[in-house]
Short mmCIF file of C-alpha atoms and ligand atoms in Angstrom, two decimals:
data_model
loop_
_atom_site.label_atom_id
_atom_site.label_comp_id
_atom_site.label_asym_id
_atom_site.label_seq_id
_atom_site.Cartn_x
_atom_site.Cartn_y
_atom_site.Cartn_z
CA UNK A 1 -43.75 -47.91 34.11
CA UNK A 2 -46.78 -49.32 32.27
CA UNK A 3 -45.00 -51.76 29.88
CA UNK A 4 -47.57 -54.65 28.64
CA UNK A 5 -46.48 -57.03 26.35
CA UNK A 6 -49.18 -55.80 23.76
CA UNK A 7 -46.43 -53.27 23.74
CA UNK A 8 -43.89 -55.57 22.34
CA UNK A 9 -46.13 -57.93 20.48
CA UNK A 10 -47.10 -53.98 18.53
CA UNK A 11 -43.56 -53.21 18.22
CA UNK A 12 -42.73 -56.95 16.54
CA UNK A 13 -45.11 -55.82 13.87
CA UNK A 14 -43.77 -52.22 14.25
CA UNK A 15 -40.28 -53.25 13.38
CA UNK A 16 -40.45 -56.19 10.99
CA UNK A 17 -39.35 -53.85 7.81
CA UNK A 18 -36.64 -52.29 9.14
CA UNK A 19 -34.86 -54.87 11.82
CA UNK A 20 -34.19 -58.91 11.39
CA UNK A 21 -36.54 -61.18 13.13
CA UNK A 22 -36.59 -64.39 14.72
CA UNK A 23 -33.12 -64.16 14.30
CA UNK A 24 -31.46 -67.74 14.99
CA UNK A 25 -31.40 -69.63 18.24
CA UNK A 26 -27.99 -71.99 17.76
CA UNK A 27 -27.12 -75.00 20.74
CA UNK A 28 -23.88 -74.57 21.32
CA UNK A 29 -22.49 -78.36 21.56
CA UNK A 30 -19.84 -77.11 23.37
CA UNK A 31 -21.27 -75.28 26.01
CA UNK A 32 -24.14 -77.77 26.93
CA UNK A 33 -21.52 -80.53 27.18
CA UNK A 34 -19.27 -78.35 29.68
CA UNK A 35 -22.36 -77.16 31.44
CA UNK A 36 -24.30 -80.85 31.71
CA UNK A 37 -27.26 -79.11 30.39
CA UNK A 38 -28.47 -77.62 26.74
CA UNK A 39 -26.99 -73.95 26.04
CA UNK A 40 -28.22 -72.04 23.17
CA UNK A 41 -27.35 -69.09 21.59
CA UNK A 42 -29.05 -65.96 20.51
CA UNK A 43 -27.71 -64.63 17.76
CA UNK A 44 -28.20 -61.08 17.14
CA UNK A 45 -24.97 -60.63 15.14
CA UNK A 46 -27.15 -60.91 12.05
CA UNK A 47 -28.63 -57.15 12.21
CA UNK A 48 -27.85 -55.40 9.64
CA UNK A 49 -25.80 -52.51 12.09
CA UNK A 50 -24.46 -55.85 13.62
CA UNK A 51 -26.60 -55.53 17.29
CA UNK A 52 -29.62 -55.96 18.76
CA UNK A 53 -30.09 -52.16 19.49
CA UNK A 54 -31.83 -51.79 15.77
CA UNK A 55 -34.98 -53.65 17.38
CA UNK A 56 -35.35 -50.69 19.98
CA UNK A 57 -34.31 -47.94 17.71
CA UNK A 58 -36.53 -49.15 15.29
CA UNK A 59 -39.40 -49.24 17.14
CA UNK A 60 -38.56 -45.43 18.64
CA UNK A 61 -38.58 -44.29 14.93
CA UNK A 62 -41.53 -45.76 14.13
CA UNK A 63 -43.49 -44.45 17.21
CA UNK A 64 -42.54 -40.58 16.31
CA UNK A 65 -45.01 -38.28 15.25
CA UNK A 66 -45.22 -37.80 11.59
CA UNK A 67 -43.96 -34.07 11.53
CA UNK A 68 -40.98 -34.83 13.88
CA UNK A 69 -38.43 -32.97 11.89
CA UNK A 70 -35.76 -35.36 12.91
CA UNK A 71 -33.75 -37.57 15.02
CA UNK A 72 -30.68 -37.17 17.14
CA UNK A 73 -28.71 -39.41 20.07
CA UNK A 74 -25.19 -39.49 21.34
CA UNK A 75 -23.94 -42.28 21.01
CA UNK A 76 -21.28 -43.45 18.52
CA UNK A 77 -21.43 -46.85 19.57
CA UNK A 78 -24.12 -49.85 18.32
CA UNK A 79 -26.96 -46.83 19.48
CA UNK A 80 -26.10 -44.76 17.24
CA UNK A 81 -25.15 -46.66 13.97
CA UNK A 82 -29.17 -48.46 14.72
CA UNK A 83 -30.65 -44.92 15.13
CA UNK A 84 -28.84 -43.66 11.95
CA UNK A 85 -30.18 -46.75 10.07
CA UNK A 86 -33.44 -46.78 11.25
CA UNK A 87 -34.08 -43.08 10.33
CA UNK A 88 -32.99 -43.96 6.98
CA UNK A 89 -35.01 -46.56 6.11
CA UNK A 90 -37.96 -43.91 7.76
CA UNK A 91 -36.93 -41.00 5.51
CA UNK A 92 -35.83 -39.07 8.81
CA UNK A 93 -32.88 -36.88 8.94
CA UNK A 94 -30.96 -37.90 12.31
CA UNK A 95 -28.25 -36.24 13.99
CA UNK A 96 -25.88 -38.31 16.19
CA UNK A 97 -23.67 -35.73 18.21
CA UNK A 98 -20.39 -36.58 19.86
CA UNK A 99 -17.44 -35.30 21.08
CA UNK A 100 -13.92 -34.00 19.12
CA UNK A 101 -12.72 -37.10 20.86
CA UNK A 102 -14.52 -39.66 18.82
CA UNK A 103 -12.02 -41.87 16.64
CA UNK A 104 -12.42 -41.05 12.85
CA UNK A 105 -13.22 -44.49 12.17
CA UNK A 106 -16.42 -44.26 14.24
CA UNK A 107 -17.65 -41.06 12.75
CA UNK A 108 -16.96 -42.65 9.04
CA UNK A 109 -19.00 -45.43 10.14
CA UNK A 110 -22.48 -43.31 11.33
CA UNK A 111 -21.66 -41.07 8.50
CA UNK A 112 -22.12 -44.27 5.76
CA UNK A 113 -24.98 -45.16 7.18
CA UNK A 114 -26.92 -41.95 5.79
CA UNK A 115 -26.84 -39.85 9.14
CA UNK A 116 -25.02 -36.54 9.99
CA UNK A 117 -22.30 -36.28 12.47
CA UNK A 118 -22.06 -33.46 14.62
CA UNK A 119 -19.20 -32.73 16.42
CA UNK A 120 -19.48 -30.81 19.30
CA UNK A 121 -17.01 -29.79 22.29
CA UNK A 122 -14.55 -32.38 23.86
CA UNK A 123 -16.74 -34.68 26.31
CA UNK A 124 -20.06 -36.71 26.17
CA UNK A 125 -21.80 -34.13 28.31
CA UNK A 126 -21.01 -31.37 25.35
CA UNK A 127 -22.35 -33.19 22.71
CA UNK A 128 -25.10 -34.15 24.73
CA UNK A 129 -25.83 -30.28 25.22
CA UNK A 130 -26.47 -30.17 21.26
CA UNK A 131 -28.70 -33.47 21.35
CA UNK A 132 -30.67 -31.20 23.68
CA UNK A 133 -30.74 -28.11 21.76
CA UNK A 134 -31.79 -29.76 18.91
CA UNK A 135 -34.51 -31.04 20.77
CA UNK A 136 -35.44 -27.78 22.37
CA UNK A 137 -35.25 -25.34 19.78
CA UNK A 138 -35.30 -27.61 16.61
CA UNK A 139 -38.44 -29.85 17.86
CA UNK A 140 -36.14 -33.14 17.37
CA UNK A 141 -37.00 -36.32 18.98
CA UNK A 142 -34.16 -37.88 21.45
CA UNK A 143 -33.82 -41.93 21.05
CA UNK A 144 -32.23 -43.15 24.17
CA UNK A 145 -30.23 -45.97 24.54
CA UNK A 146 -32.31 -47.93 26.85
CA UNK A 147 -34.22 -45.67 28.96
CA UNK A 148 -37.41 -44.98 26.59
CA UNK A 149 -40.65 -47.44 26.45
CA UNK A 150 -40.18 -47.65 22.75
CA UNK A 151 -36.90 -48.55 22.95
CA UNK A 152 -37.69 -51.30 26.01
CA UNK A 153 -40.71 -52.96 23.68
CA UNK A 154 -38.02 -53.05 20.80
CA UNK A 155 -35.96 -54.82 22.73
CA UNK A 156 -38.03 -57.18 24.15
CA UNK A 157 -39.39 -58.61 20.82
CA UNK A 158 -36.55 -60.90 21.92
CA UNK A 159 -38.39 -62.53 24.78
CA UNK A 160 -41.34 -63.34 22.27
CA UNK A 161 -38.81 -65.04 20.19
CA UNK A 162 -37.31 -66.80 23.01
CA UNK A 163 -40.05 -68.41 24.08
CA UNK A 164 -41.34 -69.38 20.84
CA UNK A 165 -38.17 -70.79 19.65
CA UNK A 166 -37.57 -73.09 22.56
CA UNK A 167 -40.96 -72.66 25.01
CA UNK A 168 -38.89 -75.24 27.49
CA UNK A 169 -36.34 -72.29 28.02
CA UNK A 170 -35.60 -72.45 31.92
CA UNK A 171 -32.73 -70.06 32.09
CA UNK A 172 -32.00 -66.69 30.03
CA UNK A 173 -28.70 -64.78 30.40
CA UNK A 174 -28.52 -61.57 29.16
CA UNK A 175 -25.85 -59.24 29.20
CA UNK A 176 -26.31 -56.03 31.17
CA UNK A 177 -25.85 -52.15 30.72
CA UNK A 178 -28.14 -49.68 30.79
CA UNK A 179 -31.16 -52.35 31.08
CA UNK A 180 -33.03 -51.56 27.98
CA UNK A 181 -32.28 -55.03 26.79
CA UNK A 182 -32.32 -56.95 30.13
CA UNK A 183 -35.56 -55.14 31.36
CA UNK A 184 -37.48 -55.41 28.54
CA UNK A 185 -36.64 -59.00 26.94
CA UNK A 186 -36.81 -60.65 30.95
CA UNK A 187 -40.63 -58.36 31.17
CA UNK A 188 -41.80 -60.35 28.06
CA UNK A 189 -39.88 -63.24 29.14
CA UNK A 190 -41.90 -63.84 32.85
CA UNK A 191 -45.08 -63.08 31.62
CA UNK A 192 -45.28 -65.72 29.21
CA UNK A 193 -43.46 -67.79 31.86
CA UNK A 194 -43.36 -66.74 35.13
CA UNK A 195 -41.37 -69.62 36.31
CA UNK A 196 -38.36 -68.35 34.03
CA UNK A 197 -35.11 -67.75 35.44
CA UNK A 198 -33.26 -64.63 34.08
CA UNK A 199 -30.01 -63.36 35.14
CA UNK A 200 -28.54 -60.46 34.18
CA UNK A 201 -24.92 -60.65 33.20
CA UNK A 202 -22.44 -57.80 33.51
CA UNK A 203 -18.72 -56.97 34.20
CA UNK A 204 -17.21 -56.60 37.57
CA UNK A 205 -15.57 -53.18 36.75
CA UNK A 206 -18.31 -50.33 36.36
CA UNK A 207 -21.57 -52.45 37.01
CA UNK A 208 -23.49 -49.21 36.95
CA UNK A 209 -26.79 -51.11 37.14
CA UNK A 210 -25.34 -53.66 39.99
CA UNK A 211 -24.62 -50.53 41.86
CA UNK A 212 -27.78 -48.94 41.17
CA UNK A 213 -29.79 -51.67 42.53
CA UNK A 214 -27.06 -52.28 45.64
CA UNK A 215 -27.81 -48.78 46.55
CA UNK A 216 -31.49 -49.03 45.98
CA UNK A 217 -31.48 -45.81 43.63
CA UNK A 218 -28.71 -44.88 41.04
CA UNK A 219 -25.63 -44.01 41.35
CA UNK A 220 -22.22 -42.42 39.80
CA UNK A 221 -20.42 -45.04 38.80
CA UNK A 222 -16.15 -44.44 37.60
CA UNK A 223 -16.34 -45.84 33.74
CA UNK A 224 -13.47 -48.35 33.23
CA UNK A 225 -11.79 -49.90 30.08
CA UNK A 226 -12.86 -53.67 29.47
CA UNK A 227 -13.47 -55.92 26.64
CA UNK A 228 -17.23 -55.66 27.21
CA UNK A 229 -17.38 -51.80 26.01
CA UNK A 230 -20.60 -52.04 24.71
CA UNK A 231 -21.55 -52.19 28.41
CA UNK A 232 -20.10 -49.43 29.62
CA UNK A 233 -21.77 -46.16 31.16
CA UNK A 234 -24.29 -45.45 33.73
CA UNK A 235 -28.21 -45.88 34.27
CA UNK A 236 -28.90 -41.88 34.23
CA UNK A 237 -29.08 -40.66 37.60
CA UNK A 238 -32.95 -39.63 36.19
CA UNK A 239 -33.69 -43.11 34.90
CA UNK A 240 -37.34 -43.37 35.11
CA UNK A 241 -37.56 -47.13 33.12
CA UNK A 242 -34.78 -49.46 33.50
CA UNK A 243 -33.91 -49.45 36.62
CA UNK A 244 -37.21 -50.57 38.03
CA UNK A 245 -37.87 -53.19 35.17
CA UNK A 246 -34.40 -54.62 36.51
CA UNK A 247 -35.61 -54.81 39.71
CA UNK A 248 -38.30 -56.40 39.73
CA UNK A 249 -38.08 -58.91 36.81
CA UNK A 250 -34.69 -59.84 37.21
CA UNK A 251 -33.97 -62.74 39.37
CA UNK A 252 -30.38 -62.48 39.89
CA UNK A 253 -27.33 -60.19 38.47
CA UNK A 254 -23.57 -62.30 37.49
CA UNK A 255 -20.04 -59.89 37.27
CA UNK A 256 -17.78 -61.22 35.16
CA UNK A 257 -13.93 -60.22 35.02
CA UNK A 258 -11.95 -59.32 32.60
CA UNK A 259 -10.06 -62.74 31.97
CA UNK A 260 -13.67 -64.23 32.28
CA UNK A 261 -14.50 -62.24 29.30
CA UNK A 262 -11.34 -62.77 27.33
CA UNK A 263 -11.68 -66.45 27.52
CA UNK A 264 -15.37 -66.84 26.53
CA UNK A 265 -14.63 -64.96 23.56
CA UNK A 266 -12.38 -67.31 22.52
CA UNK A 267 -14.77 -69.85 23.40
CA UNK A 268 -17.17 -68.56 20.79
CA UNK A 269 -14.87 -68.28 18.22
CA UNK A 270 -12.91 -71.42 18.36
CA UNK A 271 -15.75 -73.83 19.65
CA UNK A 272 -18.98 -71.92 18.29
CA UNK A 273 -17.04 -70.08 15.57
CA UNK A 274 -18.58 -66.78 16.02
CA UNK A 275 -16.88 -63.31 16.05
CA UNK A 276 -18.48 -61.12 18.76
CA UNK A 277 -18.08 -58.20 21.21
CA UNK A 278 -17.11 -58.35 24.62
CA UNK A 279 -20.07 -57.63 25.82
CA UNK A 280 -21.88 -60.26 23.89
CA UNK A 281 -19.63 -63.04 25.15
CA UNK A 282 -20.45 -62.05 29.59
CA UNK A 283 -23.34 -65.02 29.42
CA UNK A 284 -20.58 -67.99 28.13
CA UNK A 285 -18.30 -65.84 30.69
CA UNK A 286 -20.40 -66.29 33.77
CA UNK A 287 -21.27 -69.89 32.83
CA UNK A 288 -17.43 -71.16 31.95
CA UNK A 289 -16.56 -69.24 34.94
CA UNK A 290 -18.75 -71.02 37.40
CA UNK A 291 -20.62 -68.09 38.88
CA UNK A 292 -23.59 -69.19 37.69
CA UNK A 293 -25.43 -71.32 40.48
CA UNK A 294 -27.08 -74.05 39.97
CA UNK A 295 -27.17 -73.69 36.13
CA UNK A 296 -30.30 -75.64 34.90
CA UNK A 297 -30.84 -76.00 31.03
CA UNK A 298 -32.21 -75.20 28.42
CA UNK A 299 -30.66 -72.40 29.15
CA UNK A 300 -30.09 -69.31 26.51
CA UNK A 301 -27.78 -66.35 26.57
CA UNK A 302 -27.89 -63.34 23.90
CA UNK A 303 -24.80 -62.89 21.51
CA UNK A 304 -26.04 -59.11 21.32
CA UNK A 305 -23.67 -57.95 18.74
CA UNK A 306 -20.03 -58.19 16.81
CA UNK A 307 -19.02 -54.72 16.37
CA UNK A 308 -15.73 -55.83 18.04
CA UNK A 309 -12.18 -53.92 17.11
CA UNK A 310 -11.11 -56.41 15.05
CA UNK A 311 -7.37 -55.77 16.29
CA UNK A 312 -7.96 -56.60 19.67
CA UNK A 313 -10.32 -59.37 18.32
CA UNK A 314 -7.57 -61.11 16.86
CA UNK A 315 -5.11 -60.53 19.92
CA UNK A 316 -7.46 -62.28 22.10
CA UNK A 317 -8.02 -65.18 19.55
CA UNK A 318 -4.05 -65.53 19.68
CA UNK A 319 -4.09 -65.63 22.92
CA UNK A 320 -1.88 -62.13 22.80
CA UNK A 321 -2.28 -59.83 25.73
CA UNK A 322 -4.25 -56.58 24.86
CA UNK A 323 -4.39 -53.13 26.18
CA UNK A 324 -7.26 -51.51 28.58
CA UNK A 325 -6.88 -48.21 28.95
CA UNK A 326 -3.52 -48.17 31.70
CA UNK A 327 -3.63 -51.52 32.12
CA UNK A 328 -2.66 -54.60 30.22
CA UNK A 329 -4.83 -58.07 30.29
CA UNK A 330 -2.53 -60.58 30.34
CA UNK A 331 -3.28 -63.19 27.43
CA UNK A 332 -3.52 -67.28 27.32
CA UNK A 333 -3.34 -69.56 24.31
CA UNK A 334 -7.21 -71.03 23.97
CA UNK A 335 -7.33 -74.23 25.58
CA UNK A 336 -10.52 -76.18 25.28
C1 PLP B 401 -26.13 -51.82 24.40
C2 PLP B 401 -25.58 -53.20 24.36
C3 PLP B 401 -25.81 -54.13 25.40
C4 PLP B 401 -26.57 -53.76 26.67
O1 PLP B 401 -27.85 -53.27 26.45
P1 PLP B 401 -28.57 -52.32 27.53
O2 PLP B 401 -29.93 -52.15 27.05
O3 PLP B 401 -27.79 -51.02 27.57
O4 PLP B 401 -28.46 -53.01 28.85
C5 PLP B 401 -25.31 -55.40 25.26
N1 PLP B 401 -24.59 -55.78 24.18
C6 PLP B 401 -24.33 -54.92 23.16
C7 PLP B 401 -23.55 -55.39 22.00
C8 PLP B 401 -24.83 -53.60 23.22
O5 PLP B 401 -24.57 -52.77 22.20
#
């Protein structure tokens, strides 16, 4: 892939009126003092759809032709709410499909944010057959969730920030699905500093990109419940991005388990007294955990986003044990 970061330093400008930027870099006292060296967070939480994901969507949106008669995706998650957003604020009609399977409160949610919700069979792979007929025969344009260059250079308008917020930045942890994030903030990350250490983070159950890169090439991976859903999914067993960015720009990958996850969660909330997903809390995870080697500071890890059920948010503040899928984590009073 041809990525540059005049790619990203166009898509800061492209995205300034629709998503937040230079969103705040925090220390976390806590953290640094467990770790021995300076932790800081990213905090992302402050988008307006609550994630990151409104940097790359926004930058997709703005990169369409002029005539494109709309916008469509699949996903109900923190995808779709950016793409409906962003395609508001662009005067676009967009058109997130899913499945009959989709919990009400989810479709409520994309519908309030000015986009139309198509339902459409009972998987994924239905509704994505709509995504693609709208494409086809309706001339829409298809935002991915990670795997499009627009979508990359929106993401990575993160590294710039990085770097200017703390240049002395030795480590960045960033937590890991489909790679749009971790490819394109570590590609703007090493080439302002190639001496930058960046570690993808991930969970241990349904790594799809882990696997991908075990097996050289991707591969099916079985989707599993965990507290980091936002991470869940494959790579796309046509990924034509991500999967090389990952590769070569990042240095190392970190799984994280379940109770790992649990417990850093509570860690932000109690110590750094943020409310965030799963998937935002792998970084503290891996670090608390002690699967980071060697972990040299400053180091920086990306609280990506806080659309968190707030039911099993609570739970695991209360130390309460909490349901995934046919299994039950068992829970554990925070202890500092
Ligand atoms: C999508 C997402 C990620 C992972 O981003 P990828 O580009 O898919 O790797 C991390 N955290 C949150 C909250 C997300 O929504």
């Amino acid at each position: 892939m041809t990525l540059a970061l005049a790619d990203i330093i166009a898509a800061r400008r492209a995205i300034a009126g629709i998503a937040s930027l230079d969103t705040p870099l925090v220390p976390s006292p806590y953290l640094s003092a467990r770790m021995g060296t300076d932790i800081h967070l990213k905090l992302e939480i402050g988008q307006a759809t609550g994630a990151f994901k409104l940097r790359g969507a926004a930058n997709a949106a703005e990169n369409l032709p002029e005539d494109v008669p709309g916008v469509t995706c699949c996903s109900t998650g923190n995808h779709g709410r950016a793409v409906a957003y962003a395609a508001r604020i662009r005067g676009l009609r967009a058109v997130i499909c899913m499945s009959k399977l989709v919990p009400k409160a989810k479709i409520q949610g994309i519908e309030a944010l000015g986009a139309e919700a198509r339902i459409v069979g009972r998987s994924q792979d239905e509704a994505q057959i709509e995504a693609t007929r709208l494409v086809e025969e309706e001339g829409f344009a298809e935002i991915s969730p990670f795997d499009g260059p627009a979508v990359i250079a929106g993401q990575g308008t993160i590294g710039l920030e990085l770097i200017e917020q703390c240049p002395e930045l030795t480590t960045v942890l960033i937590p890991l699905s489909g790679g749009g994030l971790a490819g394109g903030v570590a590609f703007a990350l090493k080439s302002m500093k190639p001496s930058i250490r960046v570690i993808g983070v991930t969970m241990e159950n349904g790594a799809a990109m882990h696997a991908a890169l075990a097996a050289g090439k991707p591969v099916p991976v079985e989707e599993v419940p965990s507290l980091a859903d936002s991470l869940g999914g494959g790579i796309g067993s046509a990924n034509t991005h991500t999967f090389a960015l990952c590769r070569d720009y990042l240095d190392e990958i970190v799984l994280v388990s379940e109770s790992d996850i649990y417990r850093a969660m509570q860690t932000h909330y109690f110590e750094d007294r943020i409310v965030c997903e799963g998937a935002s809390a792998v970084g503290a995870a891996a670090l608390l955990s002690g699967r980071v080697r060697d972990p040299r500071g400053p180091a920086a890890t990306i609280i990506t986003g806080r659309n968190v059920d707030m039911s099993v948010f609570t739970d695991i503040v209360n130390g309460r044990d909490v349901r995934l899928g046919d299994t039950t984590l068992e829970g554990q009073a925070y202890a500092a």
